[in-house]
Short mmCIF file of C-alpha atoms and ligand atoms in Angstrom, two decimals:
data_model
loop_
_atom_site.label_atom_id
_atom_site.label_comp_id
_atom_site.label_asym_id
_atom_site.label_seq_id
_atom_site.Cartn_x
_atom_site.Cartn_y
_atom_site.Cartn_z
CA MET A 1 12.58 128.62 148.75
CA ASN A 2 14.51 127.53 151.83
CA ALA A 3 15.94 130.26 154.08
CA PRO A 4 19.76 130.30 154.03
CA GLU A 5 21.25 128.25 156.87
CA GLN A 6 22.39 130.50 159.70
CA ILE A 7 25.97 129.81 160.71
CA VAL A 8 26.60 130.59 164.32
CA LEU A 9 30.10 131.73 165.14
CA ILE A 10 31.69 131.17 168.52
CA LYS A 11 34.93 132.23 170.07
CA GLN A 12 36.27 128.79 170.89
CA HIS A 13 38.43 128.67 173.99
CA LEU A 14 41.56 126.52 173.60
CA ILE A 15 44.62 125.66 175.71
CA ASP A 16 48.07 125.78 174.11
CA PRO A 17 49.63 122.32 174.70
CA GLU A 18 53.09 123.71 173.99
CA ILE A 19 52.99 126.09 176.94
CA CYS A 20 50.62 124.30 179.35
CA ILE A 21 52.40 122.75 182.35
CA ARG A 22 49.41 120.58 183.38
CA CYS A 23 49.15 122.14 186.83
CA ASN A 24 45.34 121.58 186.94
CA THR A 25 44.65 125.15 188.10
CA CYS A 26 42.26 125.86 185.20
CA GLU A 27 40.24 122.70 185.76
CA GLU A 28 39.99 123.51 189.47
CA THR A 29 39.01 127.12 188.79
CA CYS A 30 36.39 126.59 186.08
CA PRO A 31 33.02 127.24 187.74
CA ILE A 32 31.09 125.12 185.19
CA ASP A 33 33.43 122.12 184.63
CA ALA A 34 34.21 123.04 181.02
CA ILE A 35 37.84 121.91 181.31
CA THR A 36 39.04 118.32 181.37
CA HIS A 37 42.29 116.44 180.72
CA ASP A 38 43.93 113.12 179.99
CA ASP A 39 47.48 112.16 180.89
CA ARG A 40 48.84 114.58 178.26
CA ASN A 41 46.58 117.51 177.45
CA TYR A 42 44.19 119.93 179.13
CA VAL A 43 41.24 120.77 176.87
CA VAL A 44 38.08 122.88 176.86
CA LYS A 45 34.58 121.62 176.02
CA ALA A 46 33.25 124.05 173.42
CA ASP A 47 29.62 123.23 174.23
CA VAL A 48 30.07 123.99 177.96
CA CYS A 49 32.54 126.94 178.09
CA ASN A 50 30.77 130.29 178.35
CA GLY A 51 33.91 132.40 177.99
CA CYS A 52 33.60 133.72 181.54
CA GLY A 53 37.36 134.17 181.91
CA ALA A 54 37.58 132.80 185.47
CA CYS A 55 40.46 130.51 184.48
CA ILE A 56 42.55 133.16 182.70
CA SER A 57 44.36 135.00 185.47
CA PRO A 58 45.12 131.95 187.67
CA CYS A 59 46.94 130.19 184.78
CA PRO A 60 50.64 130.55 185.58
CA THR A 61 51.88 130.38 181.96
CA GLY A 62 49.18 132.05 179.85
CA ALA A 63 48.60 128.76 177.96
CA ILE A 64 44.90 129.10 178.78
CA ASP A 65 44.38 132.37 176.93
CA ASN A 66 43.83 131.15 173.35
CA TRP A 67 40.73 131.72 171.25
CA ARG A 68 39.65 130.81 167.72
CA THR A 69 36.65 132.20 165.91
CA MET A 70 34.88 129.08 164.65
CA ALA A 71 31.57 128.03 163.19
CA LYS A 72 29.83 126.37 166.12
CA GLN A 73 29.11 123.32 163.99
CA SER A 74 32.81 122.72 163.35
CA ALA A 75 34.23 123.56 166.78
CA TYR A 76 37.16 121.36 167.77
CA SER A 77 35.96 118.41 169.85
CA ILE A 78 37.75 117.47 173.06
CA GLU A 79 38.80 114.17 171.43
CA GLU A 80 40.52 116.18 168.70
CA GLN A 81 42.15 118.60 171.19
CA LEU A 82 43.53 115.68 173.21
CA THR A 83 45.65 114.61 170.23
CA TRP A 84 47.29 118.02 169.71
CA ASP A 85 50.96 118.78 170.24
CA GLU A 86 50.40 122.37 169.17
CA LEU A 87 47.45 124.65 168.47
CA PRO A 88 46.03 124.62 164.94
CA ALA A 89 46.42 127.81 162.93
CA GLU A 90 43.51 130.25 162.80
CA LYS A 91 41.19 129.29 159.91
CA ALA A 92 40.03 131.98 157.48
CA LEU A 93 36.25 132.43 157.61
CA GLU A 94 34.10 132.78 154.54
CA GLU A 95 32.79 136.33 154.24
CA SER A 96 29.30 135.18 153.34
CA VAL A 97 28.59 133.62 156.73
CA LEU A 98 26.16 135.40 158.95
CA THR A 99 28.12 136.48 161.98
CA VAL A 100 26.42 135.85 165.24
CA ILE A 101 29.03 135.80 167.96
CA GLU A 102 27.83 133.88 170.94
CA HIS A 103 28.94 135.03 174.39
CA ASP A 104 28.62 138.62 173.23
CA ASN A 105 28.39 139.53 176.88
CA GLU A 106 31.82 137.96 177.39
CA ALA A 107 33.54 141.07 178.70
CA GLU A 108 30.72 141.70 181.14
CA VAL A 109 30.73 138.12 182.41
CA ALA A 110 34.53 138.14 182.71
CA SER A 111 34.45 141.32 184.77
CA GLU A 112 31.75 139.92 187.03
CA ASN A 113 33.78 136.79 187.43
CA LEU A 114 36.86 138.76 188.39
CA GLN A 115 34.88 140.42 191.13
CA HIS A 116 33.49 137.06 192.22
CA ASN A 117 37.00 135.56 192.24
CA ALA A 118 38.29 138.45 194.28
CA ALA A 119 35.69 137.69 196.88
CA VAL A 120 36.13 133.94 197.18
CA SER A 121 39.50 132.86 195.84
CA ALA A 122 42.89 133.86 196.87
CA SER A 123 45.18 135.44 194.35
CA SER A 124 45.50 138.87 192.78
CA PRO A 125 44.95 138.93 189.01
CA THR A 126 47.23 141.96 188.82
CA PRO A 127 50.76 142.65 190.10
CA PRO A 128 51.57 145.28 192.76
CA TRP A 129 51.25 148.73 191.21
CA SER A 130 55.00 149.36 191.57
CA ALA A 131 56.22 145.99 190.24
CA ALA A 132 58.85 146.15 187.51
CA HIS A 133 57.85 145.22 183.96
CA PRO A 134 58.07 141.43 183.48
CA TYR A 135 59.14 139.84 180.21
CA LEU A 136 57.01 136.80 179.32
CA ASN A 137 57.29 133.73 177.07
CA LEU A 138 60.50 134.88 175.36
CA TYR A 139 61.38 131.21 174.83
CA THR A 140 58.95 128.37 174.08
CA LEU A 141 59.03 124.59 173.68
CA LYS A 142 59.71 125.06 169.97
CA ASN A 143 62.32 127.72 170.60
CA PRO A 144 63.91 127.09 174.03
CA ILE A 145 67.01 128.83 175.38
CA THR A 146 70.03 126.75 176.40
CA ALA A 147 71.41 127.36 179.88
CA THR A 148 74.59 125.89 181.35
CA VAL A 149 74.65 124.48 184.87
CA ALA A 150 76.97 126.64 186.97
CA GLY A 151 76.35 124.75 190.22
CA ASN A 152 74.19 122.10 191.89
CA PHE A 153 74.30 122.11 195.71
CA ARG A 154 72.36 120.05 198.22
CA LEU A 155 70.45 122.34 200.59
CA THR A 156 69.18 119.73 203.02
CA ALA A 157 71.50 118.04 205.52
CA PRO A 158 73.27 114.88 204.26
CA ASP A 159 71.20 112.71 206.62
CA ALA A 160 67.89 114.51 205.87
CA GLN A 161 65.16 112.45 204.21
CA SER A 162 64.53 114.94 201.40
CA ASP A 163 67.09 115.90 198.77
CA VAL A 164 66.47 119.59 198.02
CA ARG A 165 68.91 121.24 195.62
CA HIS A 166 69.99 124.75 194.78
CA ILE A 167 70.66 124.69 191.04
CA VAL A 168 72.35 127.62 189.29
CA LEU A 169 71.75 128.09 185.56
CA ASP A 170 73.84 130.49 183.50
CA PHE A 171 72.63 132.09 180.26
CA GLY A 172 75.99 133.54 179.16
CA THR A 173 75.51 136.32 176.65
CA GLN A 174 71.90 135.41 175.79
CA VAL A 175 69.02 137.63 176.89
CA PHE A 176 66.87 136.13 179.66
CA PRO A 177 65.53 138.91 181.93
CA VAL A 178 63.65 137.74 185.02
CA LEU A 179 62.03 139.19 188.13
CA GLU A 180 61.58 137.81 191.64
CA GLY A 181 58.39 135.70 191.75
CA GLN A 182 58.60 134.62 188.11
CA SER A 183 59.10 131.02 186.99
CA ILE A 184 60.88 129.24 184.18
CA GLY A 185 60.00 126.04 182.32
CA ILE A 186 62.42 123.15 182.10
CA VAL A 187 62.24 120.74 179.18
CA PRO A 188 63.37 117.30 180.38
CA PRO A 189 65.15 115.39 177.61
CA GLY A 190 63.72 112.16 176.22
CA VAL A 191 60.20 110.91 175.65
CA ASP A 192 57.37 109.69 177.85
CA ALA A 193 55.77 106.23 177.92
CA SER A 194 53.75 107.05 174.80
CA GLY A 195 56.86 108.10 172.86
CA LYS A 196 56.06 111.81 172.93
CA PRO A 197 58.53 114.46 174.19
CA HIS A 198 58.07 115.26 177.89
CA TYR A 199 56.06 118.37 178.58
CA ILE A 200 57.70 121.27 180.38
CA ARG A 201 57.79 121.57 184.18
CA MET A 202 57.76 124.93 185.89
CA TYR A 203 60.02 126.08 188.74
CA SER A 204 60.03 129.37 190.64
CA ILE A 205 63.18 131.41 190.39
CA ALA A 206 65.03 131.59 193.73
CA SER A 207 67.41 134.44 192.87
CA PRO A 208 66.88 138.18 192.43
CA ARG A 209 66.64 139.99 189.11
CA ASP A 210 70.34 140.86 188.99
CA GLY A 211 71.47 137.26 189.16
CA GLU A 212 72.21 134.52 191.65
CA ARG A 213 75.65 136.06 191.64
CA GLU A 214 75.11 139.80 191.44
CA GLY A 215 75.89 141.16 188.02
CA TYR A 216 75.97 137.72 186.38
CA ASN A 217 73.46 136.50 183.83
CA ASN A 218 72.40 133.53 185.93
CA LEU A 219 69.53 132.41 188.15
CA SER A 220 68.87 129.70 190.71
CA LEU A 221 66.10 127.16 191.32
CA THR A 222 65.09 125.25 194.46
CA VAL A 223 64.27 121.69 193.43
CA LYS A 224 63.19 118.74 195.57
CA ARG A 225 63.94 115.29 194.20
CA VAL A 226 60.57 113.56 193.88
CA VAL A 227 60.79 109.89 194.86
CA GLU A 228 57.22 109.32 195.99
CA ASP A 229 53.76 110.60 195.14
CA HIS A 230 51.30 112.31 197.52
CA ASP A 231 50.23 108.91 198.92
CA GLY A 232 53.80 107.81 199.60
CA LYS A 233 53.86 105.41 196.62
CA PRO A 234 57.36 105.29 195.01
CA VAL A 235 57.63 107.33 191.76
CA ASN A 236 60.60 108.93 190.08
CA GLY A 237 59.80 112.54 189.19
CA VAL A 238 60.99 112.91 185.59
CA CYS A 239 62.10 116.51 185.75
CA SER A 240 63.13 116.80 189.40
CA ASN A 241 65.46 113.77 189.14
CA TYR A 242 66.85 115.10 185.86
CA LEU A 243 67.59 118.47 187.48
CA CYS A 244 68.92 117.09 190.76
CA ASP A 245 71.38 114.84 188.87
CA LEU A 246 72.78 117.64 186.67
CA GLN A 247 76.51 118.26 186.84
CA LYS A 248 78.32 121.56 186.47
CA GLY A 249 78.80 122.26 182.75
CA ASP A 250 75.71 120.30 181.62
CA THR A 251 73.25 122.15 179.40
CA VAL A 252 69.50 122.51 180.00
CA GLN A 253 66.64 123.58 177.71
CA VAL A 254 64.64 126.40 179.30
CA THR A 255 61.37 128.17 178.40
CA GLY A 256 59.76 131.30 179.79
CA PRO A 257 59.99 133.47 181.75
CA PHE A 258 56.44 133.06 183.10
CA GLY A 259 54.39 135.02 185.61
CA ALA A 260 52.94 138.51 185.28
CA ASN A 261 51.30 138.92 188.71
CA TYR A 262 53.29 137.21 191.47
CA LEU A 263 55.84 140.04 191.50
CA MET A 264 57.28 142.10 194.34
CA PRO A 265 56.48 145.76 195.01
CA ASN A 266 59.28 148.19 194.25
CA HIS A 267 58.14 151.31 196.05
CA THR A 268 59.61 152.68 199.25
CA GLY A 269 57.66 151.77 202.35
CA SER A 270 56.06 148.59 200.98
CA ASN A 271 56.01 145.74 203.51
CA ILE A 272 56.22 142.11 202.40
CA LEU A 273 54.57 139.29 204.37
CA MET A 274 55.85 135.91 203.10
CA ILE A 275 54.32 132.54 204.04
CA CYS A 276 55.82 129.36 202.59
CA THR A 277 56.52 125.67 203.03
CA GLY A 278 59.43 123.58 201.70
CA THR A 279 60.53 124.46 198.17
CA GLY A 280 57.80 127.12 198.10
CA SER A 281 60.57 129.21 199.66
CA ALA A 282 62.08 129.88 196.20
CA PRO A 283 60.28 133.18 195.44
CA MET A 284 60.69 134.30 199.08
CA ARG A 285 64.45 133.83 198.81
CA ALA A 286 64.45 135.86 195.59
CA MET A 287 62.51 138.78 197.13
CA THR A 288 64.46 138.70 200.40
CA GLU A 289 67.80 138.63 198.58
CA HIS A 290 66.76 141.54 196.36
CA ARG A 291 66.12 143.67 199.45
CA ARG A 292 69.13 142.25 201.34
CA ARG A 293 71.49 143.53 198.67
CA PHE A 294 70.27 147.07 199.31
CA TYR A 295 70.62 146.49 203.05
CA ALA A 296 74.18 145.11 202.66
CA LYS A 297 75.17 148.24 200.72
CA GLY A 298 73.97 150.43 203.58
CA LYS A 299 70.90 151.55 201.59
CA PRO A 300 68.08 149.59 203.26
CA GLN A 301 64.68 149.97 201.60
CA ASP A 302 62.09 151.54 203.83
CA GLY A 303 59.58 148.71 204.35
CA LYS A 304 59.37 145.64 206.59
CA LEU A 305 59.91 141.98 205.74
CA MET A 306 58.17 139.23 207.68
CA LEU A 307 58.61 135.52 206.91
CA PHE A 308 56.75 132.39 208.04
CA PHE A 309 58.52 129.29 206.74
CA GLY A 310 57.54 125.66 207.44
CA ALA A 311 59.49 122.42 207.09
CA ARG A 312 59.63 119.09 208.84
CA LYS A 313 62.87 119.80 210.71
CA PRO A 314 65.67 122.38 210.54
CA GLU A 315 67.81 119.98 208.48
CA GLU A 316 64.95 119.73 205.92
CA LEU A 317 64.44 123.49 205.65
CA PRO A 318 66.03 124.86 202.47
CA TYR A 319 68.40 127.80 203.11
CA PHE A 320 68.24 127.23 206.90
CA GLY A 321 71.90 128.27 207.44
CA PRO A 322 71.88 131.50 205.38
CA LEU A 323 68.45 132.48 206.76
CA ARG A 324 69.68 132.31 210.34
CA LYS A 325 72.41 134.83 209.51
CA LEU A 326 69.92 137.52 208.45
CA PRO A 327 69.71 140.30 211.05
CA ALA A 328 66.49 140.74 213.03
CA ASP A 329 66.23 144.40 212.00
CA PHE A 330 66.22 143.27 208.35
CA ILE A 331 63.62 140.48 208.55
CA ASP A 332 61.18 139.24 211.20
CA MET A 333 61.48 135.47 210.77
CA HIS A 334 59.29 132.67 212.14
CA LEU A 335 60.21 129.05 211.38
CA ALA A 336 57.66 126.27 211.91
CA PHE A 337 58.82 122.68 212.31
CA SER A 338 56.28 119.87 212.04
CA ARG A 339 58.28 116.77 212.93
CA MET A 340 60.58 117.60 215.81
CA PRO A 341 61.00 114.59 218.11
CA ASP A 342 60.19 116.41 221.36
CA GLU A 343 57.99 119.28 220.20
CA PRO A 344 54.36 119.49 219.17
CA LYS A 345 53.73 119.74 215.41
CA ALA A 346 53.86 123.38 214.27
CA TYR A 347 52.66 124.72 210.92
CA VAL A 348 53.15 128.21 209.48
CA GLN A 349 49.56 129.12 210.32
CA ASP A 350 50.21 128.28 214.01
CA LYS A 351 53.28 130.53 214.05
CA MET A 352 51.22 133.31 212.48
CA LEU A 353 48.71 133.09 215.34
CA HIS A 354 51.55 133.26 217.89
CA ALA A 355 52.86 136.40 216.22
CA GLY A 356 49.30 137.71 215.73
CA SER A 357 49.78 141.28 216.94
CA ALA A 358 52.91 141.79 214.77
CA VAL A 359 51.06 140.36 211.76
CA ALA A 360 48.08 142.64 212.44
CA GLU A 361 50.38 145.65 212.76
CA LEU A 362 51.87 144.83 209.36
CA LEU A 363 48.41 144.36 207.81
CA LYS A 364 47.46 147.88 208.88
CA GLY A 365 50.26 149.24 206.66
CA ASP A 366 51.13 149.14 202.97
CA THR A 367 51.60 145.37 202.98
CA TYR A 368 51.83 142.78 200.18
CA ILE A 369 51.18 139.12 201.01
CA TYR A 370 52.85 136.18 199.24
CA ILE A 371 51.98 132.52 199.88
CA CYS A 372 53.83 129.65 198.22
CA GLY A 373 54.13 125.91 198.76
CA LEU A 374 51.74 123.12 199.63
CA LYS A 375 48.14 123.67 198.58
CA GLY A 376 46.96 122.27 201.90
CA MET A 377 48.31 125.25 203.84
CA GLU A 378 46.06 127.79 202.10
CA LYS A 379 43.04 127.03 204.27
CA GLY A 380 44.97 127.22 207.53
CA VAL A 381 46.70 130.45 206.51
CA MET A 382 43.39 132.07 205.57
CA GLU A 383 41.88 130.99 208.90
CA SER A 384 44.84 132.48 210.78
CA LEU A 385 44.57 135.78 208.91
CA GLN A 386 40.86 135.84 209.69
CA ALA A 387 41.46 135.11 213.40
CA ILE A 388 44.31 137.63 213.71
CA CYS A 389 42.21 140.37 212.14
CA ALA A 390 39.19 139.53 214.30
CA SER A 391 41.29 139.72 217.47
CA GLN A 392 42.49 143.22 216.50
CA GLY A 393 39.10 144.59 215.47
CA MET A 394 39.89 144.27 211.75
CA ASP A 395 37.64 142.67 209.15
CA TRP A 396 39.51 140.12 206.99
CA ALA A 397 36.35 139.42 204.96
CA GLU A 398 36.50 143.04 203.78
CA MET A 399 40.31 143.30 203.56
CA HIS A 400 40.99 140.15 201.55
CA PRO A 401 39.02 141.02 198.38
CA ARG A 402 40.35 144.57 198.58
CA MET A 403 43.95 143.31 198.77
CA VAL A 404 43.28 140.90 195.89
CA LYS A 405 41.92 143.75 193.78
CA GLU A 406 44.87 146.00 194.66
CA GLY A 407 47.47 143.40 193.60
CA ARG A 408 48.49 142.82 197.23
CA PHE A 409 47.58 139.14 197.80
CA HIS A 410 49.47 136.51 195.82
CA VAL A 411 49.22 132.74 196.06
CA GLU A 412 51.17 130.01 194.29
CA THR A 413 50.42 126.58 195.70
CA TYR A 414 50.53 123.08 194.24
P1 NAP B 1 57.03 119.32 202.47
O1 NAP B 1 58.43 119.05 202.84
O2 NAP B 1 56.16 118.16 202.10
O3 NAP B 1 56.26 120.13 203.57
C1 NAP B 1 56.79 121.28 204.14
C2 NAP B 1 56.11 121.51 205.46
O4 NAP B 1 54.73 121.84 205.26
C3 NAP B 1 56.15 120.29 206.36
O5 NAP B 1 56.51 120.73 207.63
C4 NAP B 1 54.72 119.79 206.32
O6 NAP B 1 54.34 119.13 207.52
C5 NAP B 1 53.99 121.12 206.22
N1 NAP B 1 52.57 120.95 205.90
C6 NAP B 1 51.91 119.85 205.45
N2 NAP B 1 50.61 120.09 205.35
C7 NAP B 1 50.41 121.38 205.75
C8 NAP B 1 49.26 122.20 205.90
N3 NAP B 1 48.05 121.76 205.59
N4 NAP B 1 49.43 123.45 206.34
C9 NAP B 1 50.66 123.91 206.66
N5 NAP B 1 51.78 123.18 206.56
C10 NAP B 1 51.66 121.92 206.10
O7 NAP B 1 57.05 120.37 201.30
P2 NAP B 1 57.67 120.24 199.86
O8 NAP B 1 57.68 118.81 199.43
O9 NAP B 1 58.92 121.00 199.79
O10 NAP B 1 56.54 120.91 199.00
C11 NAP B 1 56.49 122.25 198.73
C12 NAP B 1 55.39 122.55 197.74
O11 NAP B 1 55.75 123.76 197.09
C13 NAP B 1 55.22 121.50 196.64
O12 NAP B 1 53.84 121.25 196.51
C14 NAP B 1 55.76 122.21 195.41
O13 NAP B 1 55.12 121.79 194.22
C15 NAP B 1 55.45 123.65 195.73
N6 NAP B 1 56.21 124.68 195.00
C16 NAP B 1 57.50 124.47 194.63
C17 NAP B 1 58.15 125.47 193.90
C18 NAP B 1 59.56 125.30 193.38
O14 NAP B 1 60.01 126.18 192.68
N7 NAP B 1 60.26 124.24 193.65
C19 NAP B 1 57.49 126.66 193.62
C20 NAP B 1 56.19 126.83 194.06
C21 NAP B 1 55.56 125.83 194.78
P3 NAP B 1 54.10 117.57 207.67
O15 NAP B 1 54.35 116.91 206.36
O16 NAP B 1 55.08 117.13 208.72
O17 NAP B 1 52.68 117.44 208.15
#
């Protein structure tokens, strides 16, 4: 008599195409190249993924964290996953199958990976201990919330090359609670070249938790009109052009909120070191404005703010005017301009080196670091932090993983 066939069960790792914003973070993070994509979907190779969990915390939306218990023989292929517009429902398993869960050391591997990530990569998988409770994924692609445009203002000078906009969205009487550092998804109307609805794009919120206008149920975004790709080839960004062209009174479909880690500390005495380029200033504006409102009411929060902000020129720097009005005893501000006609190119990391002793002083305290903007700046910023620490007898190689573990080092770059 033949022995019964042993059915091996796996926990198949899947990505939710309804929530995924195609930011490529998971594919970049995966240590064993188990993730791939086409022009629509990001998918996981069942025969390669070992469930290590390295991709889970960097995912900005949580789309990555989906699992199905499957017979290994009938795992979804990547070809099948690439056709999905939504995840398939969980299938009921026959009771008679012999359950052998592969990756039974999953938790152990995931924990090891977290430690490994803390040592080599850059962002905390947990929020600051005193961050407020974030609400997540209240609205999805299937069930978006409708916001009304309350304002659309150009932030860059009329003659500046880039068109960066401050867009205010109002939610009226609907519930949409957000925190500084969180993002929302925007659903651009219409369909793509293959006739499918556009996928959602994510934007950081630029206003504090109590509204762009204090006490109002609204929020703001900082959006740059995309007219060329990274190589300078002309392209029309679907969502950025849609947003930048919105008129007051127009309605917009919104998903989210997203983001459980890139949140500001709320406790007295916490310092915030912010490093950003261009539209990466959105979360910095939100955090700064949250603290500025306390300051304006004569109740300043005990804790320092330090900002390094890079743009090509002053007229290209979003919020340049309002920033310059902030008092020096409220925020220690360093602006870096890269394309001034008569000045050498300066990046945020250069300005950090110039202000090295003040940065080091801050790092000795209860400080939370936030980086946002161009991916390319990460390396330079890390090198500056390393050099600043070395010059002050501090060990960045020891501090960085500790800060990551303690929810004190947050990076959002694209
Ligand atoms: P940008 O205008 O292209 O660049 C801003 C500044 O960064 C320029 O001065 C640029 O200098 C400089 N820069 C270039 N390479 C650098 C490097 N390796 N290190 C340090 N500085 C460098 O910026 P942007 O177009 O606004 O882009 C901002 C980024 O933030 C985008 O990638 C966007 O996706 C991301 N982001 C946006 C949001 C949002 O809510 N809108 C949220 C999070 C992140 P030069 O070009 O003169 O060399």
